[in-house]
CSV table of C-alpha atoms and ligand atoms in Angstrom, one decimal:
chain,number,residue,atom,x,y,z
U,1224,UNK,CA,177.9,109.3,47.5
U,1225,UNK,CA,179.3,109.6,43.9
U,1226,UNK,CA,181.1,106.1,44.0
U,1227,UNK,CA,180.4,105.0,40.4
U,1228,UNK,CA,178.3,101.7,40.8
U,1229,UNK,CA,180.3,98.2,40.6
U,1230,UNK,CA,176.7,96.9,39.3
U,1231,UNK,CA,174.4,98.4,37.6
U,1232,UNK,CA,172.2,96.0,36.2
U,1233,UNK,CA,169.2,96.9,37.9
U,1234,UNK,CA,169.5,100.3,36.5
U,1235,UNK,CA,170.1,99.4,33.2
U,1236,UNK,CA,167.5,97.1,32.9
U,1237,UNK,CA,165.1,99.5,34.6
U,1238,UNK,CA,166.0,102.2,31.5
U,1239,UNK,CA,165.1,98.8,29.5
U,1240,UNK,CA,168.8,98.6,28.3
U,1241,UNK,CA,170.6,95.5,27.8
U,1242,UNK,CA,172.6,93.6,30.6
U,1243,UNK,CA,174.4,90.7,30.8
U,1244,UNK,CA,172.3,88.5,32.6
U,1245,UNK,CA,168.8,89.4,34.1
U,1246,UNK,CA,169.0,91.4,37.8
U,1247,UNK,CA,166.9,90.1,40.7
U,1248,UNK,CA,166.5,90.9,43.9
U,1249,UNK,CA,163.8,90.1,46.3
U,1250,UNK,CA,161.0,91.4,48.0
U,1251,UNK,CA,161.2,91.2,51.8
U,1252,UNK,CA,164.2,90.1,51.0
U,1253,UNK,CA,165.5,91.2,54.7
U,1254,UNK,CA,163.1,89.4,57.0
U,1255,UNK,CA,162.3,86.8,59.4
U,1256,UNK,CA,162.9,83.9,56.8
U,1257,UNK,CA,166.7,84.7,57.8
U,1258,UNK,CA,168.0,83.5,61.4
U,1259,UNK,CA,170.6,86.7,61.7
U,1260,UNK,CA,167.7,89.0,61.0
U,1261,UNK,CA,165.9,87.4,63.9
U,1262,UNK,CA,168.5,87.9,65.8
U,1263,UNK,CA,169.1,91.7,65.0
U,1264,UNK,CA,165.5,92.2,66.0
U,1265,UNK,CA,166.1,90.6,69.2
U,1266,UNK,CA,168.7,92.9,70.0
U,1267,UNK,CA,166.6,95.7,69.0
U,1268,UNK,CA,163.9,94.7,71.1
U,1269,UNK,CA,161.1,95.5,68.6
U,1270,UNK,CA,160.8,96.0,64.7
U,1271,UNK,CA,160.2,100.0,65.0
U,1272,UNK,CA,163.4,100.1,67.5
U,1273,UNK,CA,165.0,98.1,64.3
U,1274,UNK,CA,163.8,100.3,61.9
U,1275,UNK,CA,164.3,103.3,63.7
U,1276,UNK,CA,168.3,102.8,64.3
U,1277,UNK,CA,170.2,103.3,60.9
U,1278,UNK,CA,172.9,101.4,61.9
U,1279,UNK,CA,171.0,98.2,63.0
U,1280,UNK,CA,168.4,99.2,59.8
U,1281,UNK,CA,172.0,99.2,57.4
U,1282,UNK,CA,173.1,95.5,59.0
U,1283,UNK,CA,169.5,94.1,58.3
U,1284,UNK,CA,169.7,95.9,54.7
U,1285,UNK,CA,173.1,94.3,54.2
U,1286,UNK,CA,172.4,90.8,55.6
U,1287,UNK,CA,171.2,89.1,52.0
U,1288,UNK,CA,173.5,90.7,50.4
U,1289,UNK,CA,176.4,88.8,52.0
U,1290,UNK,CA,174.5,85.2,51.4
U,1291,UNK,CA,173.0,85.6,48.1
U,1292,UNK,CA,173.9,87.1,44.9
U,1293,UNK,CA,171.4,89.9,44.5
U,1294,UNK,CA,171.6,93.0,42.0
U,1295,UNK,CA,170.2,95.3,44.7
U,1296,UNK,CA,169.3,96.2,48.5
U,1297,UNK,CA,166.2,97.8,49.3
U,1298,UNK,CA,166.3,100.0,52.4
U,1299,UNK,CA,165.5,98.3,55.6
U,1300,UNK,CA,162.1,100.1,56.6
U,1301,UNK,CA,158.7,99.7,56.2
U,1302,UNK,CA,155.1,101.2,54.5
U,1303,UNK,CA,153.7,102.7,58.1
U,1304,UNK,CA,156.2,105.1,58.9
U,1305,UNK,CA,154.4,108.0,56.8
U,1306,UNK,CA,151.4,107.3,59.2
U,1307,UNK,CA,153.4,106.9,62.6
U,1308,UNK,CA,154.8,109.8,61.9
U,1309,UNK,CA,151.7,111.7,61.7
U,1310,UNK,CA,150.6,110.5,64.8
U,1311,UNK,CA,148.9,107.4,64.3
U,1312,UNK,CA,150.8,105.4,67.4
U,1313,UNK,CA,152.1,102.6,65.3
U,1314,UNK,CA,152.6,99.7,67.1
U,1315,UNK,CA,153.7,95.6,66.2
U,1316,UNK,CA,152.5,93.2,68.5
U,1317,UNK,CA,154.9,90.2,68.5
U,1318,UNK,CA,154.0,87.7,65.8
U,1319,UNK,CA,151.2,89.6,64.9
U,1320,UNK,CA,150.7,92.5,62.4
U,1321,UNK,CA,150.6,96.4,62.3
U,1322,UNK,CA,148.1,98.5,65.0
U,1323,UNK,CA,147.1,102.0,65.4
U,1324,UNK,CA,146.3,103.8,68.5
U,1325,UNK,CA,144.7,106.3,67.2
U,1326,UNK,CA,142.7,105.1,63.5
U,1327,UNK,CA,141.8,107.9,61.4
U,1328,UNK,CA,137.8,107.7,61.3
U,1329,UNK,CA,136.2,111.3,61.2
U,1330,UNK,CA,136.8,114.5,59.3
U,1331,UNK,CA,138.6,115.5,61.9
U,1332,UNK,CA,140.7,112.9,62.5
U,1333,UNK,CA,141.0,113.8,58.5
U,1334,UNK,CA,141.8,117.5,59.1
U,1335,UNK,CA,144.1,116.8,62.1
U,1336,UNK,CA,146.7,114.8,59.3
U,1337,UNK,CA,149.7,116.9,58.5
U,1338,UNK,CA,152.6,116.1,56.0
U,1339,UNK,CA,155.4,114.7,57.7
U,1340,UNK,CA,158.7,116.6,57.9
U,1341,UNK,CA,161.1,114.5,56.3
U,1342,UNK,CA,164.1,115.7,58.1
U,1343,UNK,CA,163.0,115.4,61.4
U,1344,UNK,CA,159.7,113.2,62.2
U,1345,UNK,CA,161.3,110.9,59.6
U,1346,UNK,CA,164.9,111.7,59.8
U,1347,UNK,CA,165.7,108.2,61.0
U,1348,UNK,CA,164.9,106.6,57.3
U,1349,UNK,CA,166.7,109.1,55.7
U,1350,UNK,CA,169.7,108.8,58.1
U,1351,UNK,CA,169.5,104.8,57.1
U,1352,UNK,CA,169.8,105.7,53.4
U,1353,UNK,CA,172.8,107.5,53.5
U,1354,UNK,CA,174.7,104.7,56.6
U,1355,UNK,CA,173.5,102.0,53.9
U,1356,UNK,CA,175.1,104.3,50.4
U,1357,UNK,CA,178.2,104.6,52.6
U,1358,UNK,CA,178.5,100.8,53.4
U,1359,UNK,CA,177.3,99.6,50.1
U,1360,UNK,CA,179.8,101.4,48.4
U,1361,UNK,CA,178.2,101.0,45.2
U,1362,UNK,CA,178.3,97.1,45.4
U,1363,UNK,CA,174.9,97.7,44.1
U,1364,UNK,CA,171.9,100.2,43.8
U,1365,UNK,CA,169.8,100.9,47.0
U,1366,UNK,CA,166.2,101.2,46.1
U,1367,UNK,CA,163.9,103.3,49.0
U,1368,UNK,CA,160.2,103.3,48.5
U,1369,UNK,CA,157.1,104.1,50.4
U,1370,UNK,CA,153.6,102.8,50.2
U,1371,UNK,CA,151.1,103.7,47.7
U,1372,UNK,CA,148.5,106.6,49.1
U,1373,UNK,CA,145.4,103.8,49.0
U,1374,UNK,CA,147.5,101.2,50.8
U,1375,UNK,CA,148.2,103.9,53.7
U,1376,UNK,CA,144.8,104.5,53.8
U,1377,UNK,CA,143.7,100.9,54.3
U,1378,UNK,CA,145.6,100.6,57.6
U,1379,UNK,CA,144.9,104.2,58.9
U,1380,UNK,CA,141.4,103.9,58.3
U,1381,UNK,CA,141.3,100.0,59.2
U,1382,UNK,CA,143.4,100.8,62.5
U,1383,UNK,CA,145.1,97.1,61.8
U,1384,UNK,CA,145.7,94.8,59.0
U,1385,UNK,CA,142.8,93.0,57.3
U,1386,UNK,CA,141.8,90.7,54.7
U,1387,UNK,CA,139.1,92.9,52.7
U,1388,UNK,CA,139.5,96.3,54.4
U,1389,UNK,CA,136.0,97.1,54.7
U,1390,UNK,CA,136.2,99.9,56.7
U,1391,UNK,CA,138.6,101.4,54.5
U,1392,UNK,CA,136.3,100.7,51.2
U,1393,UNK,CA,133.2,102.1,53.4
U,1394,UNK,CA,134.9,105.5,53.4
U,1395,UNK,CA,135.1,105.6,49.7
U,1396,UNK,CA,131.3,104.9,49.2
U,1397,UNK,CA,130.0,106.7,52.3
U,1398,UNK,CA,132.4,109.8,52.4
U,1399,UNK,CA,134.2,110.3,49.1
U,1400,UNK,CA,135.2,113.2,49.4
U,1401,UNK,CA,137.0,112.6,52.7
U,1402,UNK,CA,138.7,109.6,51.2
U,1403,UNK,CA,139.8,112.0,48.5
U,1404,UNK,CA,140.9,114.4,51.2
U,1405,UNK,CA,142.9,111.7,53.1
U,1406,UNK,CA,144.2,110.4,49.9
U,1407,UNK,CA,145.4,113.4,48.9
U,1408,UNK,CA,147.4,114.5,51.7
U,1409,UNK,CA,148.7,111.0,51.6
U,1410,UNK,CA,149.9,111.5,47.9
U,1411,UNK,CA,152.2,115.0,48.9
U,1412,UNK,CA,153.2,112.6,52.2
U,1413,UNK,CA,154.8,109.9,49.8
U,1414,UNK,CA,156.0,112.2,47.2
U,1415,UNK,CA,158.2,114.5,49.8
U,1416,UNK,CA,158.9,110.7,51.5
U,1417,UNK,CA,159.8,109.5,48.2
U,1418,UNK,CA,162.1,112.7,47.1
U,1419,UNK,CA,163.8,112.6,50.6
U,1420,UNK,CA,164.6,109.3,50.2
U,1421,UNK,CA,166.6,110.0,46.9
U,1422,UNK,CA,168.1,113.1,47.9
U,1423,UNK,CA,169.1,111.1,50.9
U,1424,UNK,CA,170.9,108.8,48.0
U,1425,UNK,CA,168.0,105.8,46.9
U,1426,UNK,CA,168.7,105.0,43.7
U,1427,UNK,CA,165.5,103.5,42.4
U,1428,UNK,CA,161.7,104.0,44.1
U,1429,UNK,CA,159.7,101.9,44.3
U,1430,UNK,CA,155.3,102.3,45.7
U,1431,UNK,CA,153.6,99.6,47.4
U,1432,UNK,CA,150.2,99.2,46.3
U,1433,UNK,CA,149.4,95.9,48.1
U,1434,UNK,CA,145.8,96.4,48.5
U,1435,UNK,CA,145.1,97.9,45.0
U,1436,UNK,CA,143.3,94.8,43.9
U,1437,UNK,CA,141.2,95.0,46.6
U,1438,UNK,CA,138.7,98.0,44.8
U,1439,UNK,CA,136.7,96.8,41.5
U,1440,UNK,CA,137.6,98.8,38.1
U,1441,UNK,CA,136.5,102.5,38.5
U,1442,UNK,CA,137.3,102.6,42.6
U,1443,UNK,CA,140.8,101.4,41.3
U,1444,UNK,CA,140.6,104.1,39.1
U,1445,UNK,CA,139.3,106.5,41.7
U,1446,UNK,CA,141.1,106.4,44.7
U,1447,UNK,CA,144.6,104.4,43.8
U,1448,UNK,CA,145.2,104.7,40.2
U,1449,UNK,CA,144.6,108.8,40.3
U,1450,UNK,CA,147.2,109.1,43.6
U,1451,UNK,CA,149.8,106.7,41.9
U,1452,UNK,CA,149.9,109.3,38.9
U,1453,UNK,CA,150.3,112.3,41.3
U,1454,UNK,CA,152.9,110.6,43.4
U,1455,UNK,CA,155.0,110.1,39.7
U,1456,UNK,CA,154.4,113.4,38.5
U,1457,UNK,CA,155.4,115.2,41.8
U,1458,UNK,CA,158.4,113.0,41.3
U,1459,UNK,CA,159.1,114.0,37.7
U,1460,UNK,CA,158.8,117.5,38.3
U,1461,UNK,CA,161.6,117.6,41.4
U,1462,UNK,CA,165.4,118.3,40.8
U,1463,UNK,CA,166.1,115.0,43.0
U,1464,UNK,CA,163.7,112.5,41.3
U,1465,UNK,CA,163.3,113.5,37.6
U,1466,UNK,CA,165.5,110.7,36.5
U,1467,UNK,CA,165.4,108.1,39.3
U,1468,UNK,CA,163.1,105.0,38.2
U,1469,UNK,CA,159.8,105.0,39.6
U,1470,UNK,CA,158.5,101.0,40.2
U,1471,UNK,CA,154.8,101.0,40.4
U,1472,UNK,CA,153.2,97.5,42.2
U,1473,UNK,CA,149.7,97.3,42.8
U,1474,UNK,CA,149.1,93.6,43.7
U,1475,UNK,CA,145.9,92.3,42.5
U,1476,UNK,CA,145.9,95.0,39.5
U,1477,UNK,CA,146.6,93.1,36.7
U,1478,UNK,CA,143.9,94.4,34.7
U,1479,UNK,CA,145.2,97.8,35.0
U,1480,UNK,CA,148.6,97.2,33.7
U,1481,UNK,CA,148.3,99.5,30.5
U,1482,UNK,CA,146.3,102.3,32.0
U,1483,UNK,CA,149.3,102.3,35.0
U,1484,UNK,CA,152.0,102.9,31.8
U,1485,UNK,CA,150.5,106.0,31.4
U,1486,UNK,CA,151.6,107.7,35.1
U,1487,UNK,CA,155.2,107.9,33.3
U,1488,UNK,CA,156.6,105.1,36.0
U,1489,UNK,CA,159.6,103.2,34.5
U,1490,UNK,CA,158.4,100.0,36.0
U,1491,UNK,CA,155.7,97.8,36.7
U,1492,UNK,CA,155.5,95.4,39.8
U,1493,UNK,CA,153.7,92.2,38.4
U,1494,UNK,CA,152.1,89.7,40.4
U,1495,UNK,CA,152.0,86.0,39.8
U,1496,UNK,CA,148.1,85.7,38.5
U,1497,UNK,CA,149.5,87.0,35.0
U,1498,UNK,CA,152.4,85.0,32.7
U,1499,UNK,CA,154.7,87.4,32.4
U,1500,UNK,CA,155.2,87.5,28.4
U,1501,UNK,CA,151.1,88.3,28.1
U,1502,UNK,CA,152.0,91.4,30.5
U,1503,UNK,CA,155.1,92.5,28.4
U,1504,UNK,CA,153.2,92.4,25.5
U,1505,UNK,CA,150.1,94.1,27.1
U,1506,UNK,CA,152.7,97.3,28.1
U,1507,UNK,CA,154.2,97.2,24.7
U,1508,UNK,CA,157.5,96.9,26.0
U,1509,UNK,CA,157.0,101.0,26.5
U,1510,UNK,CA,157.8,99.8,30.5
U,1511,UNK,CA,160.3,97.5,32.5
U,1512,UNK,CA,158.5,94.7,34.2
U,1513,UNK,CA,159.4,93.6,37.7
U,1514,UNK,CA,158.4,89.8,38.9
U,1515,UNK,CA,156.9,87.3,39.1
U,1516,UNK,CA,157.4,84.1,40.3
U,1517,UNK,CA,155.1,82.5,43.0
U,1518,UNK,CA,156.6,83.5,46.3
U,1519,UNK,CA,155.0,79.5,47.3
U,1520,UNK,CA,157.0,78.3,44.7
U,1521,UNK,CA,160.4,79.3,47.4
U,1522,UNK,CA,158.7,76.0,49.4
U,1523,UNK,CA,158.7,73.2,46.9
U,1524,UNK,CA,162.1,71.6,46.0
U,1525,UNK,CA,165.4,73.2,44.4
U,1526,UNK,CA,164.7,71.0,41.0
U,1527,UNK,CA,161.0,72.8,41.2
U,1528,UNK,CA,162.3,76.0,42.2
U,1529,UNK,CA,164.6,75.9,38.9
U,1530,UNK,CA,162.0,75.0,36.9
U,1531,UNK,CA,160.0,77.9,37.9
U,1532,UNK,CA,162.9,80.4,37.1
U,1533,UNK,CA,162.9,79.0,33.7
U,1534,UNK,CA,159.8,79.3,32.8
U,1535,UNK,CA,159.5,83.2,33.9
U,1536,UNK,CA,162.6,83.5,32.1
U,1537,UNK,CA,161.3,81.8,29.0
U,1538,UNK,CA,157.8,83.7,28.9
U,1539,UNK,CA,159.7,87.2,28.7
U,1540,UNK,CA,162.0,86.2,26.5
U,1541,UNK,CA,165.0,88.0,24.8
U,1542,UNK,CA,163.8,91.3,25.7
U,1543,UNK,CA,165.0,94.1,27.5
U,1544,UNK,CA,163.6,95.2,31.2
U,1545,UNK,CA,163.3,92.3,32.9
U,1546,UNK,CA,163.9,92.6,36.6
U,1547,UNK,CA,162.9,89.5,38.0
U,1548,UNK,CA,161.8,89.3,41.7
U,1549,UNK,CA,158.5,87.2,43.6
U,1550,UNK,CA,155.4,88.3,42.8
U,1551,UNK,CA,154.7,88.8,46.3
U,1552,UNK,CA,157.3,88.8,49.4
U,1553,UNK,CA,159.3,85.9,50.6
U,1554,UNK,CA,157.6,84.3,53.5
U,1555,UNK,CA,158.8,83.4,56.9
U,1556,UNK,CA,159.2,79.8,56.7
U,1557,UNK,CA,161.3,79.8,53.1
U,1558,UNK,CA,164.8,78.3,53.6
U,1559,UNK,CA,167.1,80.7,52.9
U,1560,UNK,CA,169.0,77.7,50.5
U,1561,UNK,CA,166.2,77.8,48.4
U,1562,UNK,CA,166.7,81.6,47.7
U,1563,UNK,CA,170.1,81.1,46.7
U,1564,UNK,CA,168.9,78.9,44.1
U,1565,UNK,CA,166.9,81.1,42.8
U,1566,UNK,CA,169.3,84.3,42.6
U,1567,UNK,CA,171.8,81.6,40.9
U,1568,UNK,CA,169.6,80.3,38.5
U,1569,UNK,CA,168.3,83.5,37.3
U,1570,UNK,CA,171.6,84.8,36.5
U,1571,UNK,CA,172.8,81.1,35.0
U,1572,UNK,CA,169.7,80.5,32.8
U,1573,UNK,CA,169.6,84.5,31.5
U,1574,UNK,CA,172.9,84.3,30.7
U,1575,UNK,CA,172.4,81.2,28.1
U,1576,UNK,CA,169.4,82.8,27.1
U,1577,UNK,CA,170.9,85.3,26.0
U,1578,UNK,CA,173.6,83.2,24.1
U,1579,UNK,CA,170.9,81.3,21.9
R,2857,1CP,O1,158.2,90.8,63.0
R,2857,1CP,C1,159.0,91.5,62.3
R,2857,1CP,O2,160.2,91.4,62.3
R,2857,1CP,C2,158.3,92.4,61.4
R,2857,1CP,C3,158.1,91.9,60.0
R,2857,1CP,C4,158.2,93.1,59.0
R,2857,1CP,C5,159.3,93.3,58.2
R,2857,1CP,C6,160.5,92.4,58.0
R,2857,1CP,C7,157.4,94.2,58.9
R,2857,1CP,C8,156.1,94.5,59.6
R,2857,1CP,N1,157.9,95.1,58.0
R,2857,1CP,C9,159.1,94.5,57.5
R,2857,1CP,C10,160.0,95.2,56.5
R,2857,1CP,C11,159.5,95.7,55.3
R,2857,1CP,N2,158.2,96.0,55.0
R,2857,1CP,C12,160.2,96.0,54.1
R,2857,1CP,C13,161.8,95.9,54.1
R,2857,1CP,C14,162.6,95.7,53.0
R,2857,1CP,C15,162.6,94.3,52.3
R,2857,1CP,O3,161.7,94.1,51.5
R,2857,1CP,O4,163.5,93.5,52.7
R,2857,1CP,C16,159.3,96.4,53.1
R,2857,1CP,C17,159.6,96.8,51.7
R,2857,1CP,C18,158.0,96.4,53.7
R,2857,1CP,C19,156.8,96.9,53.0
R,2857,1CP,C20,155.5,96.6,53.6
R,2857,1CP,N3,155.1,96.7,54.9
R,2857,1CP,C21,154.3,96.4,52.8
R,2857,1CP,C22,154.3,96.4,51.3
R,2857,1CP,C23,154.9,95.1,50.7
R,2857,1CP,C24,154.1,93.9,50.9
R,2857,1CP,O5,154.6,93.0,51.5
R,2857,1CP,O6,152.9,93.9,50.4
R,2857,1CP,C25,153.3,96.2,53.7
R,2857,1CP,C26,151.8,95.9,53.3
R,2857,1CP,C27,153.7,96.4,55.0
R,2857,1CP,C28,152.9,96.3,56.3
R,2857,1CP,C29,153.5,95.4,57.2
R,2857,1CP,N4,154.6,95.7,58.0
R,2857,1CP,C30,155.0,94.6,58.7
R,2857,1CP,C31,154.0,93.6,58.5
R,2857,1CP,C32,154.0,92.2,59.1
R,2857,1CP,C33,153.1,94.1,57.5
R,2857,1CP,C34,152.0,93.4,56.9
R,2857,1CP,C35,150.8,93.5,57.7
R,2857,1CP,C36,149.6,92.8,57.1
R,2857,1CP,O7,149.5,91.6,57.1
R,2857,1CP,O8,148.7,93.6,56.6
């Protein structure tokens, strides 16, 4: 567990100190765009069975490691295990997204919602970060990470994935006070998640806040922003989490970029709607900045695809706390070649960056 780290770019540049050359890594980075990981889930017979065996979870971690060469894994998992494992009946029909059994609706399906015990109902994830520390041995950091407490919400309320999340949305206006209620025990969910996983041995956290764009400018505020900053401060205030980073992405948020500094996060997710320079200067450089090229951009040609890097590279400039990474996830139908371009040409072109 102590093995010092061979590299620690991504922490470095996290802390906003200089590097060498700029770390990347990529979201979804383990996934079906990669023929071995299809055929690890195969063997597993479904993605929970996948997630839910730590060895099988540690080979799918470890399988873009071996291709490409990224600054850092990012546990094998995913956002809707905190829900599952209150109950929920999480399900993945083949080719097709996330469903509930059992959609949380009422006040009492409100009431009924526990926090998880981490060493039990979601011993599995923790057992995976400490088989993937062991086989890393600290080749690079392992960041763990949870979803954000509005993002949970969309799906347990919704029951499934959606494009708008209506019904989630109609909660906040109809029943705030149950949304707040929800929210809430989602928030001391994620933070015990969140500590668990670093005590297990993640190295850097990061929250999802996928559907954070979703709500208008006082909702964000509301019932996303308000949970990010308890998650945070729960985290600075444990023995296990005070001084691991803390990566905030709410997709969709760019608006909200300065008031998200103010949680105490070390990091900012950006999407690709925002050039990255504007958003550096927006946060003052008083935060790291994680992103943001086009995840599309993975589909066009290698010359294109180099291009691309440059130009993210260019807009943030000679400055420290770049992490670059998509602004979204890689998709399915990228070929993994082109991702190896990518991780190259980010470490090629910030290295002569930083030599002119
Ligand atoms: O068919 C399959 O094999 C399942 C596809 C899949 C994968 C590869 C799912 C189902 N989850 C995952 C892994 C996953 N999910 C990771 C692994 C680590 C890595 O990045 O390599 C992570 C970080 C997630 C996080 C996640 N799950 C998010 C947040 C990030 C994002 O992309 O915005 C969300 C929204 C989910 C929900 C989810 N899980 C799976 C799917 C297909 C979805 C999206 C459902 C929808 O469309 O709303």
């Amino acid at each position: 567990m102590d093995t010092p780290l061979k590299n620690d770019r991504l922490l470095r540049a996290l802390r906003r100190e200089p590097v060498d050359a700029t770390p990347v890594w990529v979201m979804r980075q383990a996934g079906r765009y990669l023929p071995e990981y299809r055929a690890t889930r195969a063997k597993a017979g479904s993605f929970m069975a996948l997630a839910q065996n730590p060895e099988l979870a540690c080979e799918v971690t470890l399988q873009p490691l071996e291709r490409f060469d990224l600054d850092a894994a990012i546990l094998f998992s995913d956002i809707l295990t905190i829900p599952d494992a209150m109950g929920l009946g999480l399900s993945f029909a083949q080719g097709e997204g996330p469903q509930f059994a059992r959609p949380v609706r009422t006040r009492a399906d409100v009431e009924r919602l526990g926090v998880p015990d981490m060493e039990t109902e979601l011993r599995y994830v923790m057992d995976a970060v400490r088989v993937i520390r062991r086989e890393l041995a600290g080749r690079v950091p392992l960041i763990g990470f949870s979803g954000s407490p509005w993002t949970l919400a969309c799906y347990m309320v919704e029951g499934e994935g959606s494009r708008d999340f209506a019904t989630a949305k109609a909660m906040c206006w109809n029943d705030p006070a149950l949304a707040h209620t929800l929210l809430d025990t989602l928030a001391r969910s994620v933070s015990a998640y969140l500590i668990a996983q670093a005590a297990a041995g993640a190295q850097a956290l990061m929250v999802f806040d996928t559907w954070g764009g979703l709500l208008g400018p006082t909702a964000f505020r509301e019932f996303s922003l308000r949970y990010l900053s308890q998650v945070v401060a729960a985290l600075k205030a444990n023995v296990h989490t005070r001084d691991v980073p803390v990566i905030l992405f709410s997709k969709g948020a760019n608006a909200h970029l300065v008031e998200m500094v103010d949680t105490g996060c070390a990091a900012l997710g950006v999407d690709w709607t925002i050039d990255i320079g504007d958003a550096r200067r927006a946060v003052h450089g008083k935060v790291a900045l994680q992103g943001n090229l086009d995840p599309a951009v993975l589909r066009a040609s290698p010359d294109v695809i180099r291009r691309e890097v440059h130009r993210v590279l260019d807009s943030y400039g000679n400055n420290p706390g770049h992490v670059f990474n998509l602004g979204h996830g890689v998709t399915p139908e990228v070929d993994p070649e082109h991702v190896k371009v990518l991780v190259d040409e980010v470490h090629s072109f910030s290295r002569l960056l930083r030599a002119t």
